[in-house]
Amino acid sequence: MVDVAGAGTAILLMIVLDWLVFRTKMGRAMRAVSFNPKNASLMGIDVDQVISFHLVLGAALAAAAGFLFSQKYSGLNQSAAAIGCCWA
């Protein structure tokens, strides 16, 4: 069940990302800035705002991926977990 929920969530996030990039003004601005930031700024696009949005979006998607990974592999421990508590 976790696999189905994880795959469904990942597909939903990909569809939302596709919609955002190809169907919104921010997506058009993101594509313009990625092609040529100087020309995008001459056309009236706030390049700094687009870059900030892009970084926040990437961080949110990375957090979602980390959450989905942790749900799939909940038995994984940190690499130092087998050694014990402390080295003192």
Backbone atoms as SQL, in Angstrom:
CREATE TABLE atoms (id INTEGER PRIMARY KEY, chain TEXT, resi INTEGER, resn TEXT, atom TEXT, x REAL, y REAL, z REAL);
INSERT INTO atoms VALUES
  (1, 'A', 1, 'MET', 'N', 0.825, -1.204, 0.000),
  (2, 'A', 1, 'MET', 'CA', 0.000, 0.000, 0.000),
  (3, 'A', 1, 'MET', 'C', 0.869, 1.268, 0.000),
  (4, 'A', 2, 'VAL', 'N', 2.022, 1.173, 0.693),
  (5, 'A', 2, 'VAL', 'CA', 2.920, 2.325, 0.730),
  (6, 'A', 2, 'VAL', 'C', 3.463, 2.621, -0.667),
  (7, 'A', 3, 'ASP', 'N', 3.732, 1.560, -1.439),
  (8, 'A', 3, 'ASP', 'CA', 4.234, 1.760, -2.807),
  (9, 'A', 3, 'ASP', 'C', 3.203, 2.476, -3.676),
  (10, 'A', 4, 'VAL', 'N', 1.960, 2.081, -3.555),
  (11, 'A', 4, 'VAL', 'CA', 0.895, 2.698, -4.359),
  (12, 'A', 4, 'VAL', 'C', 0.707, 4.158, -3.954),
  (13, 'A', 5, 'ALA', 'N', 0.692, 4.425, -2.662),
  (14, 'A', 5, 'ALA', 'CA', 0.525, 5.801, -2.191),
  (15, 'A', 5, 'ALA', 'C', 1.724, 6.658, -2.595),
  (16, 'A', 6, 'GLY', 'N', 2.926, 6.110, -2.488),
  (17, 'A', 6, 'GLY', 'CA', 4.120, 6.863, -2.883),
  (18, 'A', 6, 'GLY', 'C', 4.152, 7.149, -4.371),
  (19, 'A', 7, 'ALA', 'N', 3.824, 6.153, -5.185),
  (20, 'A', 7, 'ALA', 'CA', 3.800, 6.355, -6.634),
  (21, 'A', 7, 'ALA', 'C', 2.703, 7.342, -7.020),
  (22, 'A', 8, 'GLY', 'N', 1.554, 7.233, -6.395),
  (23, 'A', 8, 'GLY', 'CA', 0.463, 8.163, -6.685),
  (24, 'A', 8, 'GLY', 'C', 0.822, 9.596, -6.313),
  (25, 'A', 9, 'THR', 'N', 1.454, 9.765, -5.164),
  (26, 'A', 9, 'THR', 'CA', 1.864, 11.103, -4.744),
  (27, 'A', 9, 'THR', 'C', 2.927, 11.672, -5.683),
  (28, 'A', 10, 'ALA', 'N', 3.887, 10.834, -6.081),
  (29, 'A', 10, 'ALA', 'CA', 4.932, 11.293, -7.000),
  (30, 'A', 10, 'ALA', 'C', 4.335, 11.691, -8.348),
  (31, 'A', 11, 'ILE', 'N', 3.422, 10.903, -8.859),
  (32, 'A', 11, 'ILE', 'CA', 2.779, 11.228, -10.135),
  (33, 'A', 11, 'ILE', 'C', 1.969, 12.514, -10.016),
  (34, 'A', 12, 'LEU', 'N', 1.251, 12.674, -8.918),
  (35, 'A', 12, 'LEU', 'CA', 0.489, 13.901, -8.694),
  (36, 'A', 12, 'LEU', 'C', 1.407, 15.115, -8.641),
  (37, 'A', 13, 'LEU', 'N', 2.529, 15.003, -7.949),
  (38, 'A', 13, 'LEU', 'CA', 3.472, 16.121, -7.883),
  (39, 'A', 13, 'LEU', 'C', 4.054, 16.442, -9.254),
  (40, 'A', 14, 'MET', 'N', 4.311, 15.424, -10.062),
  (41, 'A', 14, 'MET', 'CA', 4.831, 15.669, -11.412),
  (42, 'A', 14, 'MET', 'C', 3.795, 16.363, -12.291),
  (43, 'A', 15, 'ILE', 'N', 2.542, 15.971, -12.151),
  (44, 'A', 15, 'ILE', 'CA', 1.477, 16.621, -12.925),
  (45, 'A', 15, 'ILE', 'C', 1.322, 18.078, -12.506),
  (46, 'A', 16, 'VAL', 'N', 1.383, 18.339, -11.201),
  (47, 'A', 16, 'VAL', 'CA', 1.276, 19.717, -10.710),
  (48, 'A', 16, 'VAL', 'C', 2.472, 20.541, -11.187),
  (49, 'A', 17, 'LEU', 'N', 3.666, 19.966, -11.165),
  (50, 'A', 17, 'LEU', 'CA', 4.844, 20.681, -11.642),
  (51, 'A', 17, 'LEU', 'C', 4.736, 20.983, -13.134),
  (52, 'A', 18, 'ASP', 'N', 4.269, 20.019, -13.906),
  (53, 'A', 18, 'ASP', 'CA', 4.077, 20.238, -15.336),
  (54, 'A', 18, 'ASP', 'C', 3.061, 21.354, -15.578),
  (55, 'A', 19, 'TRP', 'N', 1.965, 21.334, -14.840),
  (56, 'A', 19, 'TRP', 'CA', 0.959, 22.385, -14.965),
  (57, 'A', 19, 'TRP', 'C', 1.560, 23.743, -14.606),
  (58, 'A', 20, 'LEU', 'N', 2.335, 23.776, -13.515),
  (59, 'A', 20, 'LEU', 'CA', 2.925, 25.034, -13.068),
  (60, 'A', 20, 'LEU', 'C', 3.878, 25.604, -14.109),
  (61, 'A', 21, 'VAL', 'N', 4.708, 24.760, -14.695),
  (62, 'A', 21, 'VAL', 'CA', 5.723, 25.248, -15.629),
  (63, 'A', 21, 'VAL', 'C', 5.123, 25.644, -16.972),
  (64, 'A', 22, 'PHE', 'N', 4.132, 24.920, -17.442),
  (65, 'A', 22, 'PHE', 'CA', 3.640, 25.160, -18.796),
  (66, 'A', 22, 'PHE', 'C', 2.306, 25.897, -18.875),
  (67, 'A', 23, 'ARG', 'N', 1.646, 26.181, -17.768),
  (68, 'A', 23, 'ARG', 'CA', 0.324, 26.779, -17.852),
  (69, 'A', 23, 'ARG', 'C', 0.142, 28.037, -17.004),
  (70, 'A', 24, 'THR', 'N', 1.180, 28.492, -16.313),
  (71, 'A', 24, 'THR', 'CA', 1.031, 29.677, -15.469),
  (72, 'A', 24, 'THR', 'C', 2.003, 30.768, -15.907),
  (73, 'A', 25, 'LYS', 'N', 1.748, 31.980, -15.431),
  (74, 'A', 25, 'LYS', 'CA', 2.653, 33.090, -15.737),
  (75, 'A', 25, 'LYS', 'C', 4.017, 32.872, -15.097),
  (76, 'A', 26, 'MET', 'N', 4.019, 32.325, -13.890),
  (77, 'A', 26, 'MET', 'CA', 5.302, 32.070, -13.225),
  (78, 'A', 26, 'MET', 'C', 6.104, 31.029, -14.000),
  (79, 'A', 27, 'GLY', 'N', 5.442, 30.038, -14.538),
  (80, 'A', 27, 'GLY', 'CA', 6.130, 29.040, -15.346),
  (81, 'A', 27, 'GLY', 'C', 6.716, 29.640, -16.603),
  (82, 'A', 28, 'ARG', 'N', 5.969, 30.527, -17.232),
  (83, 'A', 28, 'ARG', 'CA', 6.485, 31.210, -18.421),
  (84, 'A', 28, 'ARG', 'C', 7.688, 32.068, -18.044),
  (85, 'A', 29, 'ALA', 'N', 7.608, 32.737, -16.895),
  (86, 'A', 29, 'ALA', 'CA', 8.734, 33.546, -16.432),
  (87, 'A', 29, 'ALA', 'C', 9.944, 32.663, -16.103),
  (88, 'A', 30, 'MET', 'N', 9.699, 31.503, -15.502),
  (89, 'A', 30, 'MET', 'CA', 10.799, 30.584, -15.200),
  (90, 'A', 30, 'MET', 'C', 11.497, 30.129, -16.474),
  (91, 'A', 31, 'ARG', 'N', 10.719, 29.811, -17.487),
  (92, 'A', 31, 'ARG', 'CA', 11.318, 29.381, -18.754),
  (93, 'A', 31, 'ARG', 'C', 12.077, 30.518, -19.416),
  (94, 'A', 32, 'ALA', 'N', 11.553, 31.742, -19.328),
  (95, 'A', 32, 'ALA', 'CA', 12.240, 32.891, -19.921),
  (96, 'A', 32, 'ALA', 'C', 13.560, 33.168, -19.207),
  (97, 'A', 33, 'VAL', 'N', 13.537, 33.102, -17.889),
  (98, 'A', 33, 'VAL', 'CA', 14.758, 33.352, -17.121),
  (99, 'A', 33, 'VAL', 'C', 15.786, 32.259, -17.370),
  (100, 'A', 34, 'SER', 'N', 15.329, 31.022, -17.512),
  (101, 'A', 34, 'SER', 'CA', 16.284, 29.945, -17.761),
  (102, 'A', 34, 'SER', 'C', 16.916, 30.063, -19.143),
  (103, 'A', 35, 'PHE', 'N', 16.198, 30.652, -20.089),
  (104, 'A', 35, 'PHE', 'CA', 16.740, 30.818, -21.437),
  (105, 'A', 35, 'PHE', 'C', 17.737, 31.966, -21.490),
  (106, 'A', 36, 'ASN', 'N', 17.330, 33.137, -20.975),
  (107, 'A', 36, 'ASN', 'CA', 18.209, 34.300, -20.997),
  (108, 'A', 36, 'ASN', 'C', 17.734, 35.304, -19.946),
  (109, 'A', 37, 'PRO', 'N', 18.418, 35.371, -18.798),
  (110, 'A', 37, 'PRO', 'CA', 17.971, 36.273, -17.729),
  (111, 'A', 37, 'PRO', 'C', 17.987, 37.752, -18.110),
  (112, 'A', 38, 'LYS', 'N', 18.964, 38.161, -18.916),
  (113, 'A', 38, 'LYS', 'CA', 19.026, 39.588, -19.292),
  (114, 'A', 38, 'LYS', 'C', 17.829, 39.983, -20.155),
  (115, 'A', 39, 'ASN', 'N', 17.507, 39.164, -21.138),
  (116, 'A', 39, 'ASN', 'CA', 16.344, 39.475, -21.970),
  (117, 'A', 39, 'ASN', 'C', 15.051, 39.397, -21.170),
  (118, 'A', 40, 'ALA', 'N', 14.965, 38.452, -20.234),
  (119, 'A', 40, 'ALA', 'CA', 13.767, 38.341, -19.404),
  (120, 'A', 40, 'ALA', 'C', 13.592, 39.594, -18.556),
  (121, 'A', 41, 'SER', 'N', 14.683, 40.108, -18.029),
  (122, 'A', 41, 'SER', 'CA', 14.561, 41.312, -17.216),
  (123, 'A', 41, 'SER', 'C', 14.193, 42.517, -18.079),
  (124, 'A', 42, 'LEU', 'N', 14.657, 42.558, -19.323),
  (125, 'A', 42, 'LEU', 'CA', 14.251, 43.638, -20.227),
  (126, 'A', 42, 'LEU', 'C', 12.766, 43.561, -20.571),
  (127, 'A', 43, 'MET', 'N', 12.194, 42.364, -20.522),
  (128, 'A', 43, 'MET', 'CA', 10.772, 42.185, -20.818),
  (129, 'A', 43, 'MET', 'C', 9.890, 42.439, -19.601),
  (130, 'A', 44, 'GLY', 'N', 10.498, 42.810, -18.461),
  (131, 'A', 44, 'GLY', 'CA', 9.723, 43.176, -17.278),
  (132, 'A', 44, 'GLY', 'C', 9.563, 42.074, -16.252),
  (133, 'A', 45, 'ILE', 'N', 10.319, 41.003, -16.377),
  (134, 'A', 45, 'ILE', 'CA', 10.229, 39.905, -15.411),
  (135, 'A', 45, 'ILE', 'C', 11.203, 40.175, -14.280),
  (136, 'A', 46, 'ASP', 'N', 10.720, 40.039, -13.060),
  (137, 'A', 46, 'ASP', 'CA', 11.579, 40.187, -11.882),
  (138, 'A', 46, 'ASP', 'C', 12.397, 38.904, -11.720),
  (139, 'A', 47, 'VAL', 'N', 13.630, 38.942, -12.189),
  (140, 'A', 47, 'VAL', 'CA', 14.464, 37.747, -12.246),
  (141, 'A', 47, 'VAL', 'C', 14.748, 37.212, -10.849),
  (142, 'A', 48, 'ASP', 'N', 15.005, 38.093, -9.900),
  (143, 'A', 48, 'ASP', 'CA', 15.298, 37.645, -8.535),
  (144, 'A', 48, 'ASP', 'C', 14.107, 36.922, -7.915),
  (145, 'A', 49, 'GLN', 'N', 12.914, 37.414, -8.159),
  (146, 'A', 49, 'GLN', 'CA', 11.721, 36.761, -7.627),
  (147, 'A', 49, 'GLN', 'C', 11.526, 35.383, -8.251),
  (148, 'A', 50, 'VAL', 'N', 11.781, 35.267, -9.537),
  (149, 'A', 50, 'VAL', 'CA', 11.635, 33.980, -10.220),
  (150, 'A', 50, 'VAL', 'C', 12.659, 32.987, -9.702),
  (151, 'A', 51, 'ILE', 'N', 13.890, 33.434, -9.508),
  (152, 'A', 51, 'ILE', 'CA', 14.929, 32.542, -8.991),
  (153, 'A', 51, 'ILE', 'C', 14.594, 32.110, -7.570),
  (154, 'A', 52, 'SER', 'N', 14.108, 33.031, -6.748),
  (155, 'A', 52, 'SER', 'CA', 13.721, 32.673, -5.376),
  (156, 'A', 52, 'SER', 'C', 12.584, 31.659, -5.375),
  (157, 'A', 53, 'PHE', 'N', 11.593, 31.880, -6.231),
  (158, 'A', 53, 'PHE', 'CA', 10.490, 30.932, -6.322),
  (159, 'A', 53, 'PHE', 'C', 10.988, 29.562, -6.761),
  (160, 'A', 54, 'HIS', 'N', 11.894, 29.563, -7.712),
  (161, 'A', 54, 'HIS', 'CA', 12.451, 28.313, -8.220),
  (162, 'A', 54, 'HIS', 'C', 13.181, 27.550, -7.115),
  (163, 'A', 55, 'LEU', 'N', 13.945, 28.265, -6.292),
  (164, 'A', 55, 'LEU', 'CA', 14.663, 27.606, -5.200),
  (165, 'A', 55, 'LEU', 'C', 13.705, 27.054, -4.149),
  (166, 'A', 56, 'VAL', 'N', 12.667, 27.805, -3.825),
  (167, 'A', 56, 'VAL', 'CA', 11.678, 27.328, -2.851),
  (168, 'A', 56, 'VAL', 'C', 10.938, 26.107, -3.398),
  (169, 'A', 57, 'LEU', 'N', 10.589, 26.160, -4.674),
  (170, 'A', 57, 'LEU', 'CA', 9.906, 25.031, -5.304),
  (171, 'A', 57, 'LEU', 'C', 10.793, 23.784, -5.290),
  (172, 'A', 58, 'GLY', 'N', 12.061, 23.948, -5.628),
  (173, 'A', 58, 'GLY', 'CA', 12.989, 22.814, -5.599),
  (174, 'A', 58, 'GLY', 'C', 13.155, 22.241, -4.207),
  (175, 'A', 59, 'ALA', 'N', 13.233, 23.106, -3.200),
  (176, 'A', 59, 'ALA', 'CA', 13.356, 22.633, -1.824),
  (177, 'A', 59, 'ALA', 'C', 12.102, 21.884, -1.377),
  (178, 'A', 60, 'ALA', 'N', 10.933, 22.381, -1.780),
  (179, 'A', 60, 'ALA', 'CA', 9.682, 21.713, -1.414),
  (180, 'A', 60, 'ALA', 'C', 9.580, 20.337, -2.067),
  (181, 'A', 61, 'LEU', 'N', 9.985, 20.240, -3.331),
  (182, 'A', 61, 'LEU', 'CA', 9.947, 18.936, -4.006),
  (183, 'A', 61, 'LEU', 'C', 10.974, 17.980, -3.419),
  (184, 'A', 62, 'ALA', 'N', 12.138, 18.494, -3.018),
  (185, 'A', 62, 'ALA', 'CA', 13.139, 17.643, -2.370),
  (186, 'A', 62, 'ALA', 'C', 12.630, 17.150, -1.015),
  (187, 'A', 63, 'ALA', 'N', 11.929, 17.995, -0.289),
  (188, 'A', 63, 'ALA', 'CA', 11.355, 17.584, 0.995),
  (189, 'A', 63, 'ALA', 'C', 10.286, 16.515, 0.782),
  (190, 'A', 64, 'ALA', 'N', 9.471, 16.680, -0.248),
  (191, 'A', 64, 'ALA', 'CA', 8.453, 15.670, -0.547),
  (192, 'A', 64, 'ALA', 'C', 9.108, 14.346, -0.924),
  (193, 'A', 65, 'ALA', 'N', 10.182, 14.412, -1.704),
  (194, 'A', 65, 'ALA', 'CA', 10.891, 13.182, -2.069),
  (195, 'A', 65, 'ALA', 'C', 11.507, 12.515, -0.842),
  (196, 'A', 66, 'GLY', 'N', 12.074, 13.301, 0.053),
  (197, 'A', 66, 'GLY', 'CA', 12.620, 12.748, 1.286),
  (198, 'A', 66, 'GLY', 'C', 11.549, 12.106, 2.152),
  (199, 'A', 67, 'PHE', 'N', 10.386, 12.733, 2.221),
  (200, 'A', 67, 'PHE', 'CA', 9.286, 12.157, 2.991),
  (201, 'A', 67, 'PHE', 'C', 8.817, 10.833, 2.382),
  (202, 'A', 68, 'LEU', 'N', 8.674, 10.810, 1.050),
  (203, 'A', 68, 'LEU', 'CA', 8.254, 9.570, 0.396),
  (204, 'A', 68, 'LEU', 'C', 9.297, 8.471, 0.582),
  (205, 'A', 69, 'PHE', 'N', 10.571, 8.829, 0.520),
  (206, 'A', 69, 'PHE', 'CA', 11.640, 7.855, 0.734),
  (207, 'A', 69, 'PHE', 'C', 11.598, 7.315, 2.151),
  (208, 'A', 70, 'SER', 'N', 11.361, 8.198, 3.132),
  (209, 'A', 70, 'SER', 'CA', 11.325, 7.745, 4.527),
  (210, 'A', 70, 'SER', 'C', 10.121, 6.858, 4.805),
  (211, 'A', 71, 'GLN', 'N', 9.011, 7.064, 4.085),
  (212, 'A', 71, 'GLN', 'CA', 7.852, 6.194, 4.263),
  (213, 'A', 71, 'GLN', 'C', 8.100, 4.816, 3.656),
  (214, 'A', 72, 'LYS', 'N', 8.827, 4.781, 2.550),
  (215, 'A', 72, 'LYS', 'CA', 9.107, 3.509, 1.880),
  (216, 'A', 72, 'LYS', 'C', 10.129, 2.695, 2.668),
  (217, 'A', 73, 'TYR', 'N', 11.182, 3.342, 3.143),
  (218, 'A', 73, 'TYR', 'CA', 12.274, 2.655, 3.837),
  (219, 'A', 73, 'TYR', 'C', 12.346, 3.135, 5.274),
  (220, 'A', 74, 'SER', 'N', 11.347, 2.824, 6.056),
  (221, 'A', 74, 'SER', 'CA', 11.293, 3.317, 7.442),
  (222, 'A', 74, 'SER', 'C', 12.241, 2.571, 8.362),
  (223, 'A', 75, 'GLY', 'N', 12.737, 1.413, 7.957),
  (224, 'A', 75, 'GLY', 'CA', 13.637, 0.639, 8.811),
  (225, 'A', 75, 'GLY', 'C', 15.089, 1.037, 8.711),
  (226, 'A', 76, 'LEU', 'N', 15.426, 1.952, 7.835),
  (227, 'A', 76, 'LEU', 'CA', 16.819, 2.377, 7.699),
  (228, 'A', 76, 'LEU', 'C', 17.221, 3.255, 8.870),
  (229, 'A', 77, 'ASN', 'N', 18.411, 3.027, 9.370),
  (230, 'A', 77, 'ASN', 'CA', 18.946, 3.834, 10.458),
  (231, 'A', 77, 'ASN', 'C', 20.097, 4.683, 9.935),
  (232, 'A', 78, 'GLN', 'N', 20.546, 5.584, 10.769),
  (233, 'A', 78, 'GLN', 'CA', 21.732, 6.343, 10.413),
  (234, 'A', 78, 'GLN', 'C', 22.934, 5.418, 10.438),
  (235, 'A', 79, 'SER', 'N', 23.996, 5.808, 9.766),
  (236, 'A', 79, 'SER', 'CA', 25.157, 4.935, 9.655),
  (237, 'A', 79, 'SER', 'C', 25.827, 4.688, 11.003),
  (238, 'A', 80, 'ALA', 'N', 25.707, 5.596, 11.945),
  (239, 'A', 80, 'ALA', 'CA', 26.326, 5.413, 13.253),
  (240, 'A', 80, 'ALA', 'C', 25.407, 4.716, 14.254),
  (241, 'A', 81, 'ALA', 'N', 24.229, 4.303, 13.850),
  (242, 'A', 81, 'ALA', 'CA', 23.265, 3.707, 14.795),
  (243, 'A', 81, 'ALA', 'C', 23.746, 2.343, 15.297),
  (244, 'A', 82, 'ALA', 'N', 24.477, 1.583, 14.482),
  (245, 'A', 82, 'ALA', 'CA', 24.931, 0.246, 14.903),
  (246, 'A', 82, 'ALA', 'C', 26.104, 0.325, 15.869),
  (247, 'A', 83, 'ILE', 'N', 26.813, 1.439, 15.903),
  (248, 'A', 83, 'ILE', 'CA', 27.992, 1.555, 16.756),
  (249, 'A', 83, 'ILE', 'C', 27.589, 1.746, 18.209),
  (250, 'A', 84, 'GLY', 'N', 26.593, 2.529, 18.450),
  (251, 'A', 84, 'GLY', 'CA', 26.167, 2.798, 19.814),
  (252, 'A', 84, 'GLY', 'C', 25.901, 4.274, 19.992),
  (253, 'A', 85, 'CYS', 'N', 25.802, 4.650, 21.235),
  (254, 'A', 85, 'CYS', 'CA', 25.429, 6.030, 21.531),
  (255, 'A', 85, 'CYS', 'C', 26.585, 6.998, 21.327),
  (256, 'A', 86, 'CYS', 'N', 27.659, 6.783, 22.015),
  (257, 'A', 86, 'CYS', 'CA', 28.724, 7.788, 22.016),
  (258, 'A', 86, 'CYS', 'C', 30.078, 7.106, 21.883),
  (259, 'A', 87, 'TRP', 'N', 31.093, 7.902, 21.526),
  (260, 'A', 87, 'TRP', 'CA', 32.446, 7.367, 21.448),
  (261, 'A', 87, 'TRP', 'C', 33.244, 7.684, 22.695),
  (262, 'A', 88, 'ALA', 'N', 32.646, 8.272, 23.676),
  (263, 'A', 88, 'ALA', 'CA', 33.380, 8.692, 24.879),
  (264, 'A', 88, 'ALA', 'C', 33.688, 7.548, 25.802);
